[in-house]
Short mmCIF file of C-alpha atoms in Angstrom, two decimals:
data_model
loop_
_atom_site.label_atom_id
_atom_site.label_comp_id
_atom_site.label_asym_id
_atom_site.label_seq_id
_atom_site.Cartn_x
_atom_site.Cartn_y
_atom_site.Cartn_z
CA UNK A 522 -88.27 9.03 81.15
CA UNK A 523 -91.04 10.02 83.52
CA UNK A 524 -91.74 8.47 86.87
CA UNK A 525 -94.70 8.72 89.20
CA UNK A 526 -94.31 10.03 92.75
CA UNK A 527 -97.30 10.00 95.08
CA UNK A 528 -98.00 13.20 97.01
CA UNK A 529 -100.42 13.61 99.90
CA UNK A 530 -102.62 16.62 99.32
CA UNK A 531 -105.14 18.50 101.43
CA UNK A 532 -107.43 16.24 103.43
CA UNK A 533 -105.21 13.23 102.69
CA UNK A 534 -106.11 13.05 98.99
CA UNK A 535 -103.49 11.06 97.06
CA UNK A 536 -102.06 12.97 94.12
CA UNK A 537 -99.97 11.63 91.26
CA UNK A 538 -96.95 13.75 90.36
CA UNK A 539 -94.89 12.94 87.27
CA UNK A 540 -91.22 13.83 87.19
CA UNK A 541 -89.58 14.11 83.79
CA UNK A 542 -85.88 13.38 83.38
CA UNK A 543 -83.44 11.60 85.67
CA UNK A 544 -84.68 11.80 89.29
CA UNK A 545 -82.45 13.22 92.01
CA UNK A 546 -80.44 10.64 93.94
CA UNK A 547 -82.25 10.67 97.26
CA UNK A 548 -83.51 8.18 99.76
CA UNK A 549 -86.79 6.91 98.19
CA UNK A 550 -88.40 7.11 101.62
CA UNK A 551 -88.19 10.91 101.42
CA UNK A 552 -90.48 11.08 98.41
CA UNK A 553 -92.89 8.29 99.23
CA UNK A 554 -94.14 5.55 96.87
CA UNK A 555 -92.95 5.82 93.31
CA UNK A 556 -93.05 3.75 90.17
CA UNK A 557 -91.03 3.83 86.98
CA UNK A 558 -93.31 4.15 83.98
CA UNK A 559 -92.77 1.57 81.22
CA UNK A 560 -92.22 2.59 77.61
CA UNK A 561 -95.34 3.26 75.61
CA UNK A 562 -96.51 5.39 72.72
CA UNK A 563 -96.92 9.08 73.42
CA UNK A 564 -100.42 10.28 74.18
CA UNK A 565 -101.91 6.94 75.18
CA UNK A 566 -105.45 7.95 76.20
CA UNK A 567 -106.38 6.95 79.70
CA UNK A 568 -102.80 5.84 80.41
CA UNK A 569 -99.75 7.46 81.90
CA UNK A 570 -98.37 10.83 80.77
CA UNK A 571 -97.53 11.13 77.10
CA UNK A 572 -93.82 10.95 76.47
CA UNK A 573 -93.10 8.45 79.23
CA UNK A 574 -90.32 6.14 78.17
CA UNK A 575 -89.19 8.42 75.33
CA UNK A 576 -85.77 8.14 73.70
CA UNK A 577 -84.47 11.51 74.88
CA UNK A 578 -82.15 11.88 77.88
CA UNK A 579 -81.94 14.53 80.59
CA UNK A 580 -78.85 15.74 82.41
CA UNK A 581 -78.08 14.71 85.95
CA UNK A 582 -80.32 16.27 88.60
CA UNK A 583 -77.43 18.29 90.00
CA UNK A 584 -77.27 20.25 86.74
CA UNK A 585 -80.93 21.25 86.94
CA UNK A 586 -80.94 24.17 89.32
CA UNK A 587 -84.58 25.28 89.16
CA UNK A 588 -87.66 23.29 90.10
CA UNK A 589 -90.68 23.72 87.84
CA UNK A 590 -94.18 22.57 88.81
CA UNK A 591 -96.65 22.31 85.93
CA UNK A 592 -100.35 22.68 86.75
CA UNK A 593 -102.94 21.72 84.13
CA UNK A 594 -106.34 23.33 83.74
CA UNK A 595 -109.84 22.05 84.46
CA UNK A 596 -110.35 18.57 82.90
CA UNK A 597 -106.65 18.41 82.00
CA UNK A 598 -103.94 16.06 83.18
CA UNK A 599 -100.19 15.97 83.66
CA UNK A 600 -99.65 14.31 80.28
CA UNK A 601 -100.78 17.50 78.53
CA UNK A 602 -97.48 19.03 79.66
CA UNK A 603 -95.29 16.25 78.20
CA UNK A 604 -93.93 18.33 75.31
CA UNK A 605 -93.11 21.24 77.61
CA UNK A 606 -91.66 19.00 80.32
CA UNK A 607 -89.31 17.29 77.86
CA UNK A 608 -87.39 20.44 77.01
CA UNK A 609 -87.71 21.88 80.51
CA UNK A 610 -86.03 18.80 81.96
CA UNK A 611 -82.87 19.57 79.99
CA UNK A 612 -82.12 22.41 82.41
CA UNK A 613 -84.70 22.22 85.19
CA UNK A 614 -86.30 19.68 87.46
CA UNK A 615 -89.71 19.42 85.79
CA UNK A 616 -92.70 17.87 87.56
CA UNK A 617 -96.29 17.83 86.31
CA UNK A 618 -99.10 17.27 88.81
CA UNK A 619 -102.37 15.45 88.25
CA UNK A 620 -104.57 17.66 90.40
CA UNK A 621 -107.32 16.26 92.60
CA UNK A 622 -110.16 14.76 90.59
CA UNK A 623 -107.96 14.60 87.48
CA UNK A 624 -105.74 12.08 85.72
CA UNK A 625 -104.33 9.40 88.02
CA UNK A 626 -104.95 11.33 91.23
CA UNK A 627 -107.71 10.34 93.63
CA UNK A 628 -111.29 11.39 92.99
CA UNK A 629 -113.00 10.91 96.38
CA UNK A 630 -116.73 11.62 96.15
CA UNK A 631 -116.68 13.66 99.37
CA UNK A 632 -113.37 15.44 98.81
CA UNK A 633 -113.20 19.22 98.83
CA UNK A 634 -112.89 20.84 95.41
CA UNK A 635 -112.38 24.33 96.74
CA UNK A 636 -109.77 26.90 95.79
CA UNK A 637 -108.11 26.33 99.15
CA UNK A 638 -107.81 22.58 98.50
CA UNK A 639 -106.22 23.04 95.08
CA UNK A 640 -103.76 25.61 96.42
CA UNK A 641 -102.87 23.44 99.42
CA UNK A 642 -102.29 20.49 97.06
CA UNK A 643 -99.78 22.46 95.00
CA UNK A 644 -98.14 23.70 98.19
CA UNK A 645 -97.84 20.11 99.44
CA UNK A 646 -96.35 19.00 96.13
CA UNK A 647 -93.65 21.67 96.27
CA UNK A 648 -92.74 20.78 99.84
CA UNK A 649 -92.91 17.00 99.58
CA UNK A 650 -90.99 16.90 96.28
CA UNK A 651 -88.35 19.36 97.45
CA UNK A 652 -88.93 21.64 94.44
CA UNK A 653 -88.98 25.00 96.19
CA UNK A 654 -88.19 27.70 95.40
CA UNK A 655 -89.84 26.78 92.12
CA UNK A 656 -91.34 28.30 89.01
CA UNK A 657 -95.06 27.55 88.75
CA UNK A 658 -96.41 27.11 85.23
CA UNK A 659 -100.19 27.01 85.13
CA UNK A 660 -102.79 26.74 82.40
CA UNK A 661 -106.31 28.13 82.99
CA UNK A 662 -107.48 26.94 86.42
CA UNK A 663 -103.94 25.74 87.12
CA UNK A 664 -102.70 29.28 86.51
CA UNK A 665 -105.14 30.63 89.09
CA UNK A 666 -103.84 28.06 91.56
CA UNK A 667 -100.30 29.16 90.73
CA UNK A 668 -100.82 32.84 91.44
CA UNK A 669 -102.92 32.18 94.53
CA UNK A 670 -100.15 29.99 95.94
CA UNK A 671 -97.52 32.59 95.02
CA UNK A 672 -99.51 35.18 96.97
CA UNK A 673 -99.89 32.85 99.94
CA UNK A 674 -96.37 31.37 100.07
CA UNK A 675 -93.88 33.67 98.33
CA UNK A 676 -91.04 31.78 100.03
CA UNK A 677 -91.81 28.73 97.87
CA UNK A 678 -92.00 30.50 94.51
CA UNK A 679 -89.30 32.02 92.27
CA UNK A 680 -91.53 32.78 89.29
CA UNK A 681 -95.00 32.23 87.82
CA UNK A 682 -96.21 31.68 84.26
CA UNK A 683 -99.91 32.31 83.72
CA UNK A 684 -101.30 30.71 80.57
CA UNK A 685 -104.66 31.96 79.28
CA UNK A 686 -106.48 32.56 82.58
CA UNK A 687 -108.66 35.56 83.35
CA UNK A 688 -108.56 37.47 86.64
CA UNK A 689 -112.09 38.83 86.22
CA UNK A 690 -115.25 37.03 87.34
CA UNK A 691 -116.92 34.88 84.69
CA UNK A 692 -120.35 34.81 86.33
CA UNK A 693 -123.37 32.57 86.72
CA UNK A 694 -124.17 32.45 83.01
CA UNK A 695 -120.77 30.92 82.33
CA UNK A 696 -121.35 28.19 84.90
CA UNK A 697 -124.74 27.35 83.40
CA UNK A 698 -123.19 27.14 79.94
CA UNK A 699 -120.62 24.67 81.21
CA UNK A 700 -123.27 22.53 82.90
CA UNK A 701 -125.24 22.43 79.65
CA UNK A 702 -122.08 21.66 77.68
CA UNK A 703 -121.28 18.61 79.80
CA UNK A 704 -124.77 17.20 79.22
CA UNK A 705 -124.32 17.65 75.46
CA UNK A 706 -121.41 15.21 75.26
CA UNK A 707 -122.52 12.11 73.31
CA UNK A 708 -121.29 9.65 75.95
CA UNK A 709 -120.08 7.01 75.71
CA UNK A 710 -117.95 7.50 72.62
CA UNK A 711 -117.67 4.30 70.59
CA UNK A 712 -114.04 4.90 69.58
CA UNK A 713 -111.22 7.36 70.15
CA UNK A 714 -111.70 8.51 66.58
CA UNK A 715 -115.21 9.58 67.61
CA UNK A 716 -113.73 11.48 70.57
CA UNK A 717 -111.28 13.32 68.32
CA UNK A 718 -113.95 14.16 65.77
CA UNK A 719 -116.52 15.43 68.26
CA UNK A 720 -114.16 17.66 70.25
CA UNK A 721 -112.20 18.70 67.18
CA UNK A 722 -115.11 19.33 64.79
CA UNK A 723 -118.66 18.58 65.97
CA UNK A 724 -118.71 20.22 69.40
CA UNK A 725 -120.86 23.38 69.11
CA UNK A 726 -118.11 25.29 70.93
CA UNK A 727 -115.69 24.63 68.04
CA UNK A 728 -115.73 27.51 65.56
CA UNK A 729 -113.53 25.76 63.01
CA UNK A 730 -111.90 22.29 62.86
CA UNK A 731 -109.23 21.97 65.53
CA UNK A 732 -107.43 18.60 65.51
CA UNK A 733 -105.25 19.57 68.49
CA UNK A 734 -108.38 20.07 70.59
CA UNK A 735 -109.58 16.61 69.58
CA UNK A 736 -106.26 15.11 70.65
CA UNK A 737 -106.35 17.06 73.91
CA UNK A 738 -109.66 15.50 74.90
CA UNK A 739 -108.68 12.05 73.64
CA UNK A 740 -105.97 12.10 76.32
CA UNK A 741 -108.56 12.45 79.09
CA UNK A 742 -110.68 9.50 77.99
CA UNK A 743 -110.50 5.92 79.22
CA UNK A 744 -112.09 2.79 77.88
CA UNK A 745 -114.99 1.36 79.87
CA UNK A 746 -117.35 -1.55 79.31
CA UNK A 747 -119.67 0.48 77.07
CA UNK A 748 -117.16 2.75 75.31
CA UNK A 749 -114.89 5.71 76.03
CA UNK A 750 -115.63 8.03 78.94
CA UNK A 751 -113.69 10.82 80.69
CA UNK A 752 -111.20 9.92 83.43
CA UNK A 753 -112.83 12.62 85.58
CA UNK A 754 -116.34 13.07 86.96
CA UNK A 755 -118.09 16.02 85.28
CA UNK A 756 -119.85 16.81 88.56
CA UNK A 757 -116.51 17.25 90.28
CA UNK A 758 -115.33 19.51 87.49
CA UNK A 759 -118.38 21.74 87.96
CA UNK A 760 -117.80 21.79 91.72
CA UNK A 761 -114.19 22.83 91.11
CA UNK A 762 -115.23 25.55 88.71
CA UNK A 763 -117.99 27.05 90.83
CA UNK A 764 -115.44 27.94 93.52
CA UNK A 765 -113.78 30.55 91.29
CA UNK A 766 -116.07 31.65 88.44
CA UNK A 767 -118.22 33.98 90.55
CA UNK A 768 -115.33 36.00 91.95
CA UNK A 769 -112.62 38.24 90.56
CA UNK A 770 -109.02 37.43 91.53
CA UNK A 771 -107.23 40.74 91.07
CA UNK A 772 -106.40 41.12 94.76
CA UNK A 773 -104.35 37.91 94.90
CA UNK A 774 -102.72 38.81 91.59
CA UNK A 775 -101.49 42.09 93.04
CA UNK A 776 -99.88 40.17 95.92
CA UNK A 777 -97.60 38.11 93.65
CA UNK A 778 -94.18 39.66 94.20
CA UNK A 779 -92.07 37.30 92.08
CA UNK A 780 -91.46 37.69 88.31
CA UNK A 781 -94.66 36.69 86.52
CA UNK A 782 -95.32 36.14 82.82
CA UNK A 783 -98.85 36.41 81.43
CA UNK A 784 -99.22 34.43 78.19
CA UNK A 785 -102.25 34.43 75.93
CA UNK A 786 -103.12 32.80 72.65
CA UNK A 787 -104.35 35.34 70.13
CA UNK A 788 -107.54 33.30 69.75
CA UNK A 789 -107.79 32.24 73.39
CA UNK A 790 -110.18 33.16 76.18
CA UNK A 791 -107.98 35.83 77.76
CA UNK A 792 -108.36 39.07 75.84
CA UNK A 793 -105.42 41.37 75.18
CA UNK A 794 -106.82 44.27 77.21
CA UNK A 795 -107.39 42.12 80.29
CA UNK A 796 -104.01 40.41 79.90
CA UNK A 797 -102.24 43.76 79.77
CA UNK A 798 -104.19 44.97 82.81
CA UNK A 799 -103.07 41.83 84.65
CA UNK A 800 -99.46 42.69 83.78
CA UNK A 801 -100.02 46.23 85.07
CA UNK A 802 -101.46 44.96 88.37
CA UNK A 803 -98.65 42.47 88.90
CA UNK A 804 -95.70 44.03 90.75
CA UNK A 805 -93.25 42.32 88.38
CA UNK A 806 -95.43 41.39 85.44
CA UNK A 807 -94.40 40.61 81.87
CA UNK A 808 -96.48 39.85 78.78
CA UNK A 809 -96.26 37.45 75.84
CA UNK A 810 -98.67 36.20 73.22
CA UNK A 811 -98.64 33.25 70.84
CA UNK A 812 -99.93 33.58 67.29
CA UNK A 813 -102.36 31.03 65.84
CA UNK A 814 -103.08 29.68 69.33
CA UNK A 815 -106.38 29.27 71.10
CA UNK A 816 -107.06 28.48 74.73
CA UNK A 817 -104.83 25.38 74.66
CA UNK A 818 -101.76 27.48 73.95
CA UNK A 819 -99.09 25.05 75.14
CA UNK A 820 -100.79 22.09 73.47
CA UNK A 821 -101.74 23.34 70.01
CA UNK A 822 -98.70 25.60 69.43
CA UNK A 823 -95.83 24.00 71.39
CA UNK A 824 -93.06 25.77 69.45
CA UNK A 825 -94.65 29.20 69.83
CA UNK A 826 -95.31 28.47 73.48
CA UNK A 827 -91.65 27.58 74.07
CA UNK A 828 -90.47 30.71 72.28
CA UNK A 829 -92.77 32.79 74.50
CA UNK A 830 -91.74 31.37 77.88
CA UNK A 831 -88.12 30.26 77.52
CA UNK A 832 -86.61 33.78 77.72
CA UNK A 833 -88.60 34.40 80.90
CA UNK A 834 -87.38 31.15 82.44
CA UNK A 835 -83.80 32.00 81.48
CA UNK A 836 -84.23 35.33 83.24
CA UNK A 837 -85.57 33.71 86.41
CA UNK A 838 -82.69 31.23 86.34
CA UNK A 839 -80.15 34.05 86.00
CA UNK A 840 -81.51 35.99 89.00
#
């Protein structure tokens, strides 16, 4: 099962956190409003996290000794972590966060979409959910948030997993490419099949057919009066991105004192040389790579992803 717990982020923005497995037996008032998610098919686009209401069972909360907070990347949502959260919840308390502007979290037009806001949101989630000291697992932008929070609040973090995120600056050209890419989307999509086909085959950024990519984007679409549109505002995504693409983030990386695993897909955006330099800069860095994986490592190669990170998690748990 997965249940929703509301978290109050920076500036009062309401965030939706999704806890997988049996929740701890606490006074509900400590965690704020929460709702049990009804059974539904996995991966329902525009709905609650995939895997909610599944037929698997998790052990009692007392047996899960490590908190894990899962942070998706730009345009992602908590449901993208469902496969990972299922097996994590067998031994850990696994919570995936819909970050501001994403998924079921609030998308206030005047909210801050700065690095500081994203980091403060994750910090608030750890504290309000009682997860600390926790392992942070982040993909892309979520990974940057993870290591920036680990540098800021080492007392809250026991380990970090960085999935396919670069520490170097991407630059102005990259931001322009993303702005142009958003305008190229043939919105609205008439059907979810059209969503899957465009993002999995027709998108100019796709080098070869990638059904997993199509499914990934189908999960961030919702049905509107004229067709299927993203659950996020593209303008807010560009605002979020512009706060980190122009700068390098090596300094914060070097301040992460806890065990940290850098994971890359062999066909992802993080090159091997940069990944290995990140490991060198990290005081306690480790490295892993996943074959036949692109940028969406945890989503398109879930078994390889698990094999890459589970030994690291076991090591953190044993410390």
